XYZ file of C-alpha atoms in Angstrom:
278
model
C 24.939 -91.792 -36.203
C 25.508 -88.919 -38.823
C 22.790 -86.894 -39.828
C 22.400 -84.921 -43.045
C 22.535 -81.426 -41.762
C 21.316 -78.367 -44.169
C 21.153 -74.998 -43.464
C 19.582 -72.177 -45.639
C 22.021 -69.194 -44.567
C 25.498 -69.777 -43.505
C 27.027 -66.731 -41.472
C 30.510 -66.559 -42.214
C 30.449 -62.777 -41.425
C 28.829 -60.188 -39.362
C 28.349 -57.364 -41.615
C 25.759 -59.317 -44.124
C 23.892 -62.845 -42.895
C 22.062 -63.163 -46.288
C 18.873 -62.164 -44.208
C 17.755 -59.423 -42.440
C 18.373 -59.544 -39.060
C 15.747 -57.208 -38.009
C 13.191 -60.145 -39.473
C 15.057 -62.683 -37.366
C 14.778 -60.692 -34.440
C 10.913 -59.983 -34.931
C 10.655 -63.645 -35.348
C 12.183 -64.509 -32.841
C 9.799 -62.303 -30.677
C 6.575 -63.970 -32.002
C 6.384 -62.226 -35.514
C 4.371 -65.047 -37.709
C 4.572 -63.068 -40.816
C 8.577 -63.538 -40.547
C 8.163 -66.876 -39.568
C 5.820 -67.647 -42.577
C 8.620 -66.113 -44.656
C 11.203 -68.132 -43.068
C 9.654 -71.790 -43.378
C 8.913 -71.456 -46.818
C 12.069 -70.710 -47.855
C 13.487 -73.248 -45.711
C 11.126 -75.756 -47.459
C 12.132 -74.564 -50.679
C 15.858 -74.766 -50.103
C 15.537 -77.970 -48.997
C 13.117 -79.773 -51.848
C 15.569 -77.792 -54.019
C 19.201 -78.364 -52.717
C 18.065 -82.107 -51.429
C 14.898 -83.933 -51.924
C 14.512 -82.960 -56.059
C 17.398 -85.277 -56.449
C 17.369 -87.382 -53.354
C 13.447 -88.306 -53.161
C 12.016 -89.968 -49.832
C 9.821 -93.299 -50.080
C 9.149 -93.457 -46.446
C 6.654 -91.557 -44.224
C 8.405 -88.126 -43.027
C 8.165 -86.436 -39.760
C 8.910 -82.984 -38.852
C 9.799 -82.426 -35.274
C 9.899 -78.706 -33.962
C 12.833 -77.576 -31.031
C 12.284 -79.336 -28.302
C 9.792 -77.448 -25.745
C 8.234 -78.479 -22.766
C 4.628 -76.122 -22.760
C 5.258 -73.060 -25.076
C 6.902 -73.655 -28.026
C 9.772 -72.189 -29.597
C 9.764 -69.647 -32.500
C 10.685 -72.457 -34.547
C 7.371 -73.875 -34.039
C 5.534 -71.140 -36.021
C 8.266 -71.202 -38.672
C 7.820 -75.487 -38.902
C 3.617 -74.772 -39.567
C 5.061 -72.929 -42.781
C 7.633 -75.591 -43.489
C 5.246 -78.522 -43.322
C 2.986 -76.577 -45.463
C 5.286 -75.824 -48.167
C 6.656 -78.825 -47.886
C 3.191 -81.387 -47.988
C 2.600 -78.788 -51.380
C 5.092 -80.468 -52.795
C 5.112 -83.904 -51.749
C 1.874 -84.561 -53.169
C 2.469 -83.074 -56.477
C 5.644 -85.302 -56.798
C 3.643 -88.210 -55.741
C 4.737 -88.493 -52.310
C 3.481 -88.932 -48.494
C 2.444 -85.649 -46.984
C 4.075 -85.037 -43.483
C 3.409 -86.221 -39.830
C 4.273 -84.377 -37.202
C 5.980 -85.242 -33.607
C 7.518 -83.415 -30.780
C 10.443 -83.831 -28.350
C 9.394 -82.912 -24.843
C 11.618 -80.914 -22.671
C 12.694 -80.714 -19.540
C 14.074 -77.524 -18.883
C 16.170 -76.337 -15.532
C 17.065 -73.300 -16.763
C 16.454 -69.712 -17.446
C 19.470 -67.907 -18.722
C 19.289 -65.962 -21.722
C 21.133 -69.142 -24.152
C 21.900 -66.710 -26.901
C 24.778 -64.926 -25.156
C 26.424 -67.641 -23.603
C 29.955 -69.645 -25.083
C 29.939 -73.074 -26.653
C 31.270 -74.442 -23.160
C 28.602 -72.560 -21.403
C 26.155 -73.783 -23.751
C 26.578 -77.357 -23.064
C 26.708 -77.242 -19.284
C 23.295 -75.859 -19.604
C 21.738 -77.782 -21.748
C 22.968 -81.219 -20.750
C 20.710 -80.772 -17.318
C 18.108 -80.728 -19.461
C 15.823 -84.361 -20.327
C 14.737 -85.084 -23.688
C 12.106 -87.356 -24.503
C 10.285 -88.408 -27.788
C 7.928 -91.528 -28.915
C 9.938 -94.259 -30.231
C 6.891 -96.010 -31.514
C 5.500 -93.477 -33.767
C 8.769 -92.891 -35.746
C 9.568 -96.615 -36.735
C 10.513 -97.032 -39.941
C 9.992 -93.292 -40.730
C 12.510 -90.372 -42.053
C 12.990 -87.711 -39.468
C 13.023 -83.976 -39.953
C 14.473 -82.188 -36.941
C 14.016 -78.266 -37.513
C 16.129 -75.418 -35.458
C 16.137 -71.739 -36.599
C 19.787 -71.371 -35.705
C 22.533 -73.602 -35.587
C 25.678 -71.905 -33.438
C 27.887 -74.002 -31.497
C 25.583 -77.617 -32.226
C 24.911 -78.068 -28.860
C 20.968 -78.742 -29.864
C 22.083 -81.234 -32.283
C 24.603 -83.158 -30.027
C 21.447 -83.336 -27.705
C 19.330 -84.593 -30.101
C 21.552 -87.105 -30.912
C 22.182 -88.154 -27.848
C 18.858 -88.599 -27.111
C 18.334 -90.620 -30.904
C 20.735 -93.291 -29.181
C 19.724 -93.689 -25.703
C 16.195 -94.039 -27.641
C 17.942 -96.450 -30.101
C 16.598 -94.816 -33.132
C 17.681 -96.032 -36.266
C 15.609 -94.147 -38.356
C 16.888 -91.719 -41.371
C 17.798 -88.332 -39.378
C 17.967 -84.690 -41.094
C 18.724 -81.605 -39.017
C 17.742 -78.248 -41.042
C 18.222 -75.226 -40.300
C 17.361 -71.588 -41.088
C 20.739 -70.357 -40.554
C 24.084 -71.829 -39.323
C 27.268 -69.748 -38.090
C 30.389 -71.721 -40.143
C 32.588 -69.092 -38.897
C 33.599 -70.191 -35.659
C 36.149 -67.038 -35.076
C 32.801 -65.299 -34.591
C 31.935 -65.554 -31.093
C 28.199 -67.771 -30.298
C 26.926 -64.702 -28.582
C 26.427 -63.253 -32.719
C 23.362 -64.970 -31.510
C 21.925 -62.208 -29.093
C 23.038 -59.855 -31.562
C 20.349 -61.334 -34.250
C 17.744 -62.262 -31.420
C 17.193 -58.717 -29.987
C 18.897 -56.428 -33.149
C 15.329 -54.864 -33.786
C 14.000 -55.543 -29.767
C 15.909 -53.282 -27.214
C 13.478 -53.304 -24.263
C 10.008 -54.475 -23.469
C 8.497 -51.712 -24.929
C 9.410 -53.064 -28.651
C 7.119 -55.473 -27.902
C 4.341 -53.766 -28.158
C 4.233 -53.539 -32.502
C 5.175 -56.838 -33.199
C 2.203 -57.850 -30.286
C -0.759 -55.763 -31.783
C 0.285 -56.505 -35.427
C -2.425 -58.858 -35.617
C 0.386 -61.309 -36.451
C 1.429 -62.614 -32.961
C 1.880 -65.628 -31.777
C 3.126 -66.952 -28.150
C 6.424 -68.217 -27.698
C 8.980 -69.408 -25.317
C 11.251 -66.596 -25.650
C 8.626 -63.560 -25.356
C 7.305 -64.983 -22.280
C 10.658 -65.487 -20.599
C 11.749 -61.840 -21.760
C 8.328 -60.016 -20.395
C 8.294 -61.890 -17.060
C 12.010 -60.919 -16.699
C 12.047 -57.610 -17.144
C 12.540 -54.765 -14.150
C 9.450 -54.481 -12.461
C 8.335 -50.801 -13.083
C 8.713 -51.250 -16.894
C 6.502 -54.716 -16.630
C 3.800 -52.765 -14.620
C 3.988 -49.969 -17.479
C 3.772 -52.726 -20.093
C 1.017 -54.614 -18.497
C -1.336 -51.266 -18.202
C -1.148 -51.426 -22.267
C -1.920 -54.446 -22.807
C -5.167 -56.087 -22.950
C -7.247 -58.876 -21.065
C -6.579 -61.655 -23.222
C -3.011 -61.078 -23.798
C -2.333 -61.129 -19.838
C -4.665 -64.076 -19.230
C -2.535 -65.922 -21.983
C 0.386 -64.965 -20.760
C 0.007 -65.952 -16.991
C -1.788 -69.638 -18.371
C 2.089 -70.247 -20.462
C 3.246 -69.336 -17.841
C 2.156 -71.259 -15.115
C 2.077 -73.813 -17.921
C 6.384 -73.811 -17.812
C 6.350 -73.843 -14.479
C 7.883 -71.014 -14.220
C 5.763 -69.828 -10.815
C 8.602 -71.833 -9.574
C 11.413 -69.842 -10.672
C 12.251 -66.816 -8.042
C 13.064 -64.858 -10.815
C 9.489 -64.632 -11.644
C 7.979 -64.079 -8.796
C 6.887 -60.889 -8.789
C 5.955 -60.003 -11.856
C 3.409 -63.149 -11.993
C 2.101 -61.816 -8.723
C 1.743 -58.790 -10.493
C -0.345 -60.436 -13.337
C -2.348 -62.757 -10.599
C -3.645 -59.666 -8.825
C -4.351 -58.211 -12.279
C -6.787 -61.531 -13.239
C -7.999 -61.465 -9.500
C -9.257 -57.511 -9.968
C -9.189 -56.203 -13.600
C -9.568 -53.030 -11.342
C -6.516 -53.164 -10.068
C -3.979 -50.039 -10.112
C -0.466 -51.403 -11.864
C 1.222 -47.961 -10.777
């Protein structure tokens, strides 16, 4: 099984990406204006560089990164990629897109970004991957990452295609890909916190009235050092801590030590808005 892999950006050097990496980092933080910008141009690179000249009859279906309860960044960027891309399909005649989602099993939380290709895989091959055979017979599948780095995503994907026995028509797109491989995969952590340097960053990007939940905010707010959490929490408001503590309860990750006290932190906040942070 070979998919047809495109990538908008390819990253053959570290002093220009051919995007800003202070957008990518923003995005990656929960920045939906970014991630607006981003799936649109991924749709248009695409219906430019592949489906103008290489139309498809059959029903597609875009599937976001895998997630288990929060979804990735590249969630919010695929709501601006579908749109684009449905804009298009009907004016040329075509099916507008379905949607589907690969659940996740994750038993993990390092920080992915700064770890080798090796590293990478012994991760990420714990994890269980699991999608609905039935719903994508007979239909041409989009699989969407923001970053391709060492492929581990895709070889997982893939993996989980055959033990499904998919036959279908497989894509893989991508924002950005790194085809220099003398660059080390942890150019990744560079992009994902380039414009986010502690917990305190946060706060813009939150209260731009442009925010949206992902898997990577939550993970970075409930793992930061506890006295800058309690600081953070004081500034933020009801909802934002109520959502927070539902994702992440939703995760599961109340069962990662890791976590511990800072969700106790944010319990005893919900139990007694009263209550004294510092």
């Amino acid at each position: 099984m070979i998919p047809y892999t495109y990538s908008l950006h390819k990253i053959d050097n570290t002093a220009d990406f051919g995007f800003d990496p202070n957008d990518y980092s923003r995005f990656k933080f929960g920045d939906d204006l970014v991630a607006r910008s981003f799936g649109k141009a991924l749709a248009d690179g695409f219906i430019k560089y592949y489906l103008a000249e290489n139309r498809i009859a059959d029903q597609i279906v875009v599937i976001s990164s895998p997630y288990s309860f929060i979804p990735t960044a590249t969630f919010a960027m695929k709501n601006y990629f579908v749109s684009q891309l449905n804009r298009w399909l009907v004016e040329n005649g075509g099916l507008t897109a379905q949607e589907a989602k690969v659940h996740r099993t994750i038993t993990y939380k390092e920080d992915y970004g700064e770890l080798s290709a090796e590293e990478r895989m012994n991760l990420i091959g714990n994890d269980s991957f699991h999608i609905d055979k039935d719903f994508l017979e007979g239909k041409t599948l989009l699989f969407l990452d923001d970053i391709k780095i060492t492929g581990s995503h895709e070889r997982m994907i893939i993996k989980m295609a055959k033990a499904y026995g998919l036959n279908n028509e497989i894509h893989m797109l991508y924002f950005a890909e790194l085809v220099n491989h003398q660059i080390h995969p942890n150019i990744e952590n560079v992009l994902n916190y380039h414009q986010v340097k502690s917990i305190f960053d946060l706060e813009k990007i939150i209260k731009s009235g442009y925010f949206c939940f992902n898997t990577r905010i939550v993970k970075y707010i409930l793992n930061t050092e506890h006295n800058s959490f309690s600081i953070f929490l004081e500034r933020m408001d009801h909802d934002f801590i109520h959502q927070l503590y539902d994702l992440a309860l939703g995760n599961s990750y109340h069962l990662m030590e890791a976590y511990t006290d800072n969700l106790q932190l944010i319990k005893s906040y919900i139990k007694d808005n009263t209550y004294k942070l510092i």
